[in-house]
PDB file of C-alpha atoms in Angstrom:
ATOM      1  CA  MET K   1      75.996  25.738  66.417  1.00  0.00           C
ATOM      2  CA  SER K   2      74.355  27.368  69.423  1.00  0.00           C
ATOM      3  CA  LEU K   3      70.906  26.721  70.800  1.00  0.00           C
ATOM      4  CA  THR K   4      68.538  29.533  69.796  1.00  0.00           C
ATOM      5  CA  LEU K   5      66.339  30.873  72.554  1.00  0.00           C
ATOM      6  CA  PRO K   6      62.696  31.607  71.648  1.00  0.00           C
ATOM      7  CA  GLY K   7      62.855  35.156  73.034  1.00  0.00           C
ATOM      8  CA  PRO K   8      63.881  37.187  76.090  1.00  0.00           C
ATOM      9  CA  LEU K   9      61.576  35.093  78.312  1.00  0.00           C
ATOM     10  CA  VAL K  10      61.302  31.321  78.476  1.00  0.00           C
ATOM     11  CA  ASP K  11      58.850  29.294  80.528  1.00  0.00           C
ATOM     12  CA  ALA K  12      59.476  26.293  82.759  1.00  0.00           C
ATOM     13  CA  GLU K  13      58.142  23.852  80.163  1.00  0.00           C
ATOM     14  CA  TRP K  14      60.543  25.120  77.484  1.00  0.00           C
ATOM     15  CA  LEU K  15      63.510  25.068  79.869  1.00  0.00           C
ATOM     16  CA  ALA K  16      62.697  21.564  81.140  1.00  0.00           C
ATOM     17  CA  ALA K  17      62.648  20.279  77.553  1.00  0.00           C
ATOM     18  CA  GLN K  18      66.111  21.769  76.922  1.00  0.00           C
ATOM     19  CA  LEU K  19      67.882  20.598  80.087  1.00  0.00           C
ATOM     20  CA  GLY K  20      70.755  18.354  79.166  1.00  0.00           C
ATOM     21  CA  ASP K  21      71.454  20.207  75.914  1.00  0.00           C
ATOM     22  CA  PRO K  22      75.212  20.880  76.022  1.00  0.00           C
ATOM     23  CA  ARG K  23      74.645  24.287  74.430  1.00  0.00           C
ATOM     24  CA  LEU K  24      72.508  25.523  77.355  1.00  0.00           C
ATOM     25  CA  ARG K  25      73.728  27.140  80.568  1.00  0.00           C
ATOM     26  CA  VAL K  26      71.364  28.035  83.402  1.00  0.00           C
ATOM     27  CA  ILE K  27      72.348  30.668  85.960  1.00  0.00           C
ATOM     28  CA  ASP K  28      70.768  31.412  89.326  1.00  0.00           C
ATOM     29  CA  VAL K  29      71.187  35.161  89.838  1.00  0.00           C
ATOM     30  CA  THR K  30      69.395  35.314  93.190  1.00  0.00           C
ATOM     31  CA  TYR K  31      70.462  38.316  95.245  1.00  0.00           C
ATOM     32  CA  VAL K  32      69.553  38.954  98.870  1.00  0.00           C
ATOM     33  CA  MET K  33      69.729  42.327 100.566  1.00  0.00           C
ATOM     34  CA  PRO K  34      72.661  42.879 102.931  1.00  0.00           C
ATOM     35  CA  GLY K  35      71.654  42.465 106.552  1.00  0.00           C
ATOM     36  CA  SER K  36      68.792  40.106 105.693  1.00  0.00           C
ATOM     37  CA  GLY K  37      70.518  37.217 107.451  1.00  0.00           C
ATOM     38  CA  ARG K  38      70.160  35.109 104.322  1.00  0.00           C
ATOM     39  CA  ASP K  39      72.854  33.522 102.189  1.00  0.00           C
ATOM     40  CA  ALA K  40      71.944  33.298  98.503  1.00  0.00           C
ATOM     41  CA  ARG K  41      74.740  30.834  97.718  1.00  0.00           C
ATOM     42  CA  ALA K  42      73.633  28.506 100.533  1.00  0.00           C
ATOM     43  CA  GLU K  43      70.054  28.765  99.281  1.00  0.00           C
ATOM     44  CA  PHE K  44      71.296  27.880  95.782  1.00  0.00           C
ATOM     45  CA  GLU K  45      73.077  24.804  97.144  1.00  0.00           C
ATOM     46  CA  ALA K  46      69.887  23.767  98.977  1.00  0.00           C
ATOM     47  CA  LYS K  47      67.809  23.845  95.773  1.00  0.00           C
ATOM     48  CA  HIS K  48      68.268  24.933  92.188  1.00  0.00           C
ATOM     49  CA  VAL K  49      67.343  24.095  88.606  1.00  0.00           C
ATOM     50  CA  PRO K  50      69.335  20.998  87.571  1.00  0.00           C
ATOM     51  CA  GLY K  51      72.650  21.950  86.010  1.00  0.00           C
ATOM     52  CA  ALA K  52      72.465  25.586  87.131  1.00  0.00           C
ATOM     53  CA  VAL K  53      75.437  27.561  88.413  1.00  0.00           C
ATOM     54  CA  TYR K  54      75.323  30.430  90.897  1.00  0.00           C
ATOM     55  CA  PHE K  55      75.963  33.836  89.284  1.00  0.00           C
ATOM     56  CA  ASP K  56      77.072  36.020  92.198  1.00  0.00           C
ATOM     57  CA  ILE K  57      76.444  39.645  91.210  1.00  0.00           C
ATOM     58  CA  ASP K  58      78.753  40.933  93.955  1.00  0.00           C
ATOM     59  CA  ASP K  59      81.608  38.574  93.080  1.00  0.00           C
ATOM     60  CA  ILE K  60      81.348  39.305  89.365  1.00  0.00           C
ATOM     61  CA  GLY K  61      80.949  43.078  89.824  1.00  0.00           C
ATOM     62  CA  ASP K  62      83.680  45.713  89.943  1.00  0.00           C
ATOM     63  CA  PRO K  63      85.830  44.936  93.014  1.00  0.00           C
ATOM     64  CA  VAL K  64      87.387  48.426  93.224  1.00  0.00           C
ATOM     65  CA  SER K  65      84.344  50.672  92.937  1.00  0.00           C
ATOM     66  CA  GLU K  66      83.147  52.374  96.098  1.00  0.00           C
ATOM     67  CA  LEU K  67      79.598  51.786  94.860  1.00  0.00           C
ATOM     68  CA  PRO K  68      78.001  48.340  95.145  1.00  0.00           C
ATOM     69  CA  HIS K  69      77.082  46.159  92.179  1.00  0.00           C
ATOM     70  CA  MET K  70      78.910  48.183  89.524  1.00  0.00           C
ATOM     71  CA  LEU K  71      79.650  46.505  86.202  1.00  0.00           C
ATOM     72  CA  PRO K  72      83.031  44.818  85.986  1.00  0.00           C
ATOM     73  CA  THR K  73      85.500  45.331  83.188  1.00  0.00           C
ATOM     74  CA  PRO K  74      84.926  43.135  80.132  1.00  0.00           C
ATOM     75  CA  ALA K  75      88.024  41.129  81.111  1.00  0.00           C
ATOM     76  CA  ARG K  76      86.682  40.434  84.616  1.00  0.00           C
ATOM     77  CA  PHE K  77      83.243  39.501  83.283  1.00  0.00           C
ATOM     78  CA  ALA K  78      84.852  37.123  80.765  1.00  0.00           C
ATOM     79  CA  GLU K  79      87.010  35.528  83.462  1.00  0.00           C
ATOM     80  CA  LYS K  80      84.145  35.082  85.923  1.00  0.00           C
ATOM     81  CA  VAL K  81      81.548  33.702  83.494  1.00  0.00           C
ATOM     82  CA  GLY K  82      84.168  31.486  81.850  1.00  0.00           C
ATOM     83  CA  ALA K  83      84.850  30.009  85.305  1.00  0.00           C
ATOM     84  CA  LEU K  84      81.103  29.283  85.508  1.00  0.00           C
ATOM     85  CA  GLY K  85      81.407  27.166  82.359  1.00  0.00           C
ATOM     86  CA  ILE K  86      79.779  29.696  80.036  1.00  0.00           C
ATOM     87  CA  GLY K  87      81.191  30.215  76.551  1.00  0.00           C
ATOM     88  CA  ASN K  88      80.218  32.560  73.742  1.00  0.00           C
ATOM     89  CA  ASP K  89      78.318  29.845  71.862  1.00  0.00           C
ATOM     90  CA  ASP K  90      76.129  28.944  74.840  1.00  0.00           C
ATOM     91  CA  ALA K  91      72.503  29.921  75.307  1.00  0.00           C
ATOM     92  CA  VAL K  92      72.052  31.330  78.817  1.00  0.00           C
ATOM     93  CA  VAL K  93      68.847  31.269  80.884  1.00  0.00           C
ATOM     94  CA  ALA K  94      68.827  33.392  84.041  1.00  0.00           C
ATOM     95  CA  TYR K  95      66.464  33.008  86.981  1.00  0.00           C
ATOM     96  CA  ASP K  96      66.190  34.070  90.589  1.00  0.00           C
ATOM     97  CA  SER K  97      64.329  32.720  93.582  1.00  0.00           C
ATOM     98  CA  TYR K  98      62.144  35.683  94.407  1.00  0.00           C
ATOM     99  CA  GLY K  99      60.981  37.184  91.124  1.00  0.00           C
ATOM    100  CA  LEU K 100      62.766  40.430  91.881  1.00  0.00           C
ATOM    101  CA  MET K 101      65.239  42.194  89.653  1.00  0.00           C
ATOM    102  CA  SER K 102      68.307  40.014  89.854  1.00  0.00           C
ATOM    103  CA  ALA K 103      67.521  37.645  86.949  1.00  0.00           C
ATOM    104  CA  ALA K 104      66.901  40.684  84.747  1.00  0.00           C
ATOM    105  CA  ARG K 105      70.160  42.190  86.006  1.00  0.00           C
ATOM    106  CA  GLY K 106      72.029  39.053  84.922  1.00  0.00           C
ATOM    107  CA  TRP K 107      70.267  39.158  81.525  1.00  0.00           C
ATOM    108  CA  TRP K 108      71.287  42.811  81.078  1.00  0.00           C
ATOM    109  CA  MET K 109      74.901  42.156  82.096  1.00  0.00           C
ATOM    110  CA  PHE K 110      75.280  39.473  79.438  1.00  0.00           C
ATOM    111  CA  ARG K 111      73.839  41.842  76.825  1.00  0.00           C
ATOM    112  CA  VAL K 112      76.127  44.698  77.914  1.00  0.00           C
ATOM    113  CA  PHE K 113      79.097  42.399  77.377  1.00  0.00           C
ATOM    114  CA  GLY K 114      77.961  41.327  73.906  1.00  0.00           C
ATOM    115  CA  HIS K 115      76.082  38.082  74.554  1.00  0.00           C
ATOM    116  CA  ASP K 116      72.580  38.271  73.066  1.00  0.00           C
ATOM    117  CA  ASN K 117      71.633  34.598  73.362  1.00  0.00           C
ATOM    118  CA  VAL K 118      70.258  35.079  76.873  1.00  0.00           C
ATOM    119  CA  ALA K 119      66.760  34.846  78.366  1.00  0.00           C
ATOM    120  CA  VAL K 120      65.028  35.053  81.733  1.00  0.00           C
ATOM    121  CA  LEU K 121      62.998  32.168  83.152  1.00  0.00           C
ATOM    122  CA  ASP K 122      59.511  33.654  83.440  1.00  0.00           C
ATOM    123  CA  GLY K 123      58.475  33.454  87.090  1.00  0.00           C
ATOM    124  CA  GLY K 124      61.891  32.260  88.237  1.00  0.00           C
ATOM    125  CA  LEU K 125      62.405  29.354  90.609  1.00  0.00           C
ATOM    126  CA  ARG K 126      58.870  29.731  91.980  1.00  0.00           C
ATOM    127  CA  ALA K 127      57.358  29.093  88.531  1.00  0.00           C
ATOM    128  CA  TRP K 128      59.791  26.205  87.989  1.00  0.00           C
ATOM    129  CA  THR K 129      58.724  24.463  91.201  1.00  0.00           C
ATOM    130  CA  ALA K 130      55.025  25.320  90.686  1.00  0.00           C
ATOM    131  CA  ALA K 131      55.250  23.531  87.326  1.00  0.00           C
ATOM    132  CA  GLY K 132      56.422  20.401  89.155  1.00  0.00           C
ATOM    133  CA  GLN K 133      59.918  20.503  87.693  1.00  0.00           C
ATOM    134  CA  PRO K 134      62.811  18.768  89.460  1.00  0.00           C
ATOM    135  CA  LEU K 135      65.338  20.445  91.715  1.00  0.00           C
ATOM    136  CA  GLU K 136      68.964  19.651  92.400  1.00  0.00           C
ATOM    137  CA  THR K 137      71.055  20.250  95.516  1.00  0.00           C
ATOM    138  CA  GLY K 138      74.715  20.840  96.202  1.00  0.00           C
ATOM    139  CA  PRO K 139      77.367  23.116  94.786  1.00  0.00           C
ATOM    140  CA  ALA K 140      77.884  23.414  91.052  1.00  0.00           C
ATOM    141  CA  ALA K 141      81.139  22.138  89.551  1.00  0.00           C
ATOM    142  CA  PRO K 142      81.221  23.494  85.997  1.00  0.00           C
ATOM    143  CA  ALA K 143      84.046  22.813  83.569  1.00  0.00           C
ATOM    144  CA  PRO K 144      85.669  26.157  82.719  1.00  0.00           C
ATOM    145  CA  ALA K 145      84.939  27.650  79.307  1.00  0.00           C
ATOM    146  CA  ARG K 146      86.342  30.484  77.249  1.00  0.00           C
ATOM    147  CA  PHE K 147      84.205  33.617  77.092  1.00  0.00           C
ATOM    148  CA  LYS K 148      85.235  36.702  75.123  1.00  0.00           C
ATOM    149  CA  ALA K 149      83.429  39.834  76.276  1.00  0.00           C
ATOM    150  CA  GLY K 150      82.814  42.974  74.275  1.00  0.00           C
ATOM    151  CA  PHE K 151      81.239  46.131  75.657  1.00  0.00           C
ATOM    152  CA  ARG K 152      78.126  47.973  74.493  1.00  0.00           C
ATOM    153  CA  PRO K 153      78.199  51.469  75.992  1.00  0.00           C
ATOM    154  CA  ALA K 154      74.764  52.244  74.515  1.00  0.00           C
ATOM    155  CA  LEU K 155      73.241  49.840  77.075  1.00  0.00           C
ATOM    156  CA  VAL K 156      74.741  51.702  80.044  1.00  0.00           C
ATOM    157  CA  ARG K 157      73.754  55.106  81.405  1.00  0.00           C
ATOM    158  CA  SER K 158      75.641  57.227  83.909  1.00  0.00           C
ATOM    159  CA  LEU K 159      74.212  59.359  86.691  1.00  0.00           C
ATOM    160  CA  GLY K 160      74.912  62.368  84.460  1.00  0.00           C
ATOM    161  CA  ASN K 161      72.892  60.826  81.606  1.00  0.00           C
ATOM    162  CA  ILE K 162      69.934  60.137  83.884  1.00  0.00           C
ATOM    163  CA  SER K 163      70.113  63.599  85.441  1.00  0.00           C
ATOM    164  CA  ALA K 164      70.156  65.237  81.988  1.00  0.00           C
ATOM    165  CA  ASN K 165      67.115  63.181  80.940  1.00  0.00           C
ATOM    166  CA  LEU K 166      65.218  64.243  84.046  1.00  0.00           C
ATOM    167  CA  GLN K 167      66.064  67.901  83.529  1.00  0.00           C
ATOM    168  CA  SER K 168      65.077  67.829  79.853  1.00  0.00           C
ATOM    169  CA  GLY K 169      61.830  65.976  80.493  1.00  0.00           C
ATOM    170  CA  ALA K 170      62.904  63.203  78.098  1.00  0.00           C
TER     171      ALA K 170
END
């Protein structure tokens, strides 16, 4: 039986109480802008929520698209998140270091591929550390898991869809 998340947002206190539950997976979805001189994976290895794995949006995304950060195929998503130790029965909590959009992007990606048991850590790593919670260092070494991805086209909109909405005033 999977761990049930309390909603789409969880706070540091809730997450701290659940750490160590084998049904919980925590992902750091921190993304840094190209050319910033920063390395999100190195920052993850310097400090992260205990037990977290690094969810690299660029590595998981579509490797053949000319556009950056495009959704992968369901098969690629399943392969990549399975390699991160995430299975279909796991509860997933996503966070990022800067409180930007990347944790929400990870949350959305899981939902697009059929995994609803996912939440965002409210306030991200900043809220976690402000609450006095522990940090861990070093690379993650998750045991691989099996993840079967579906696809929900209703959660994805194309440029044509957006353009039509703008023109119609919807």
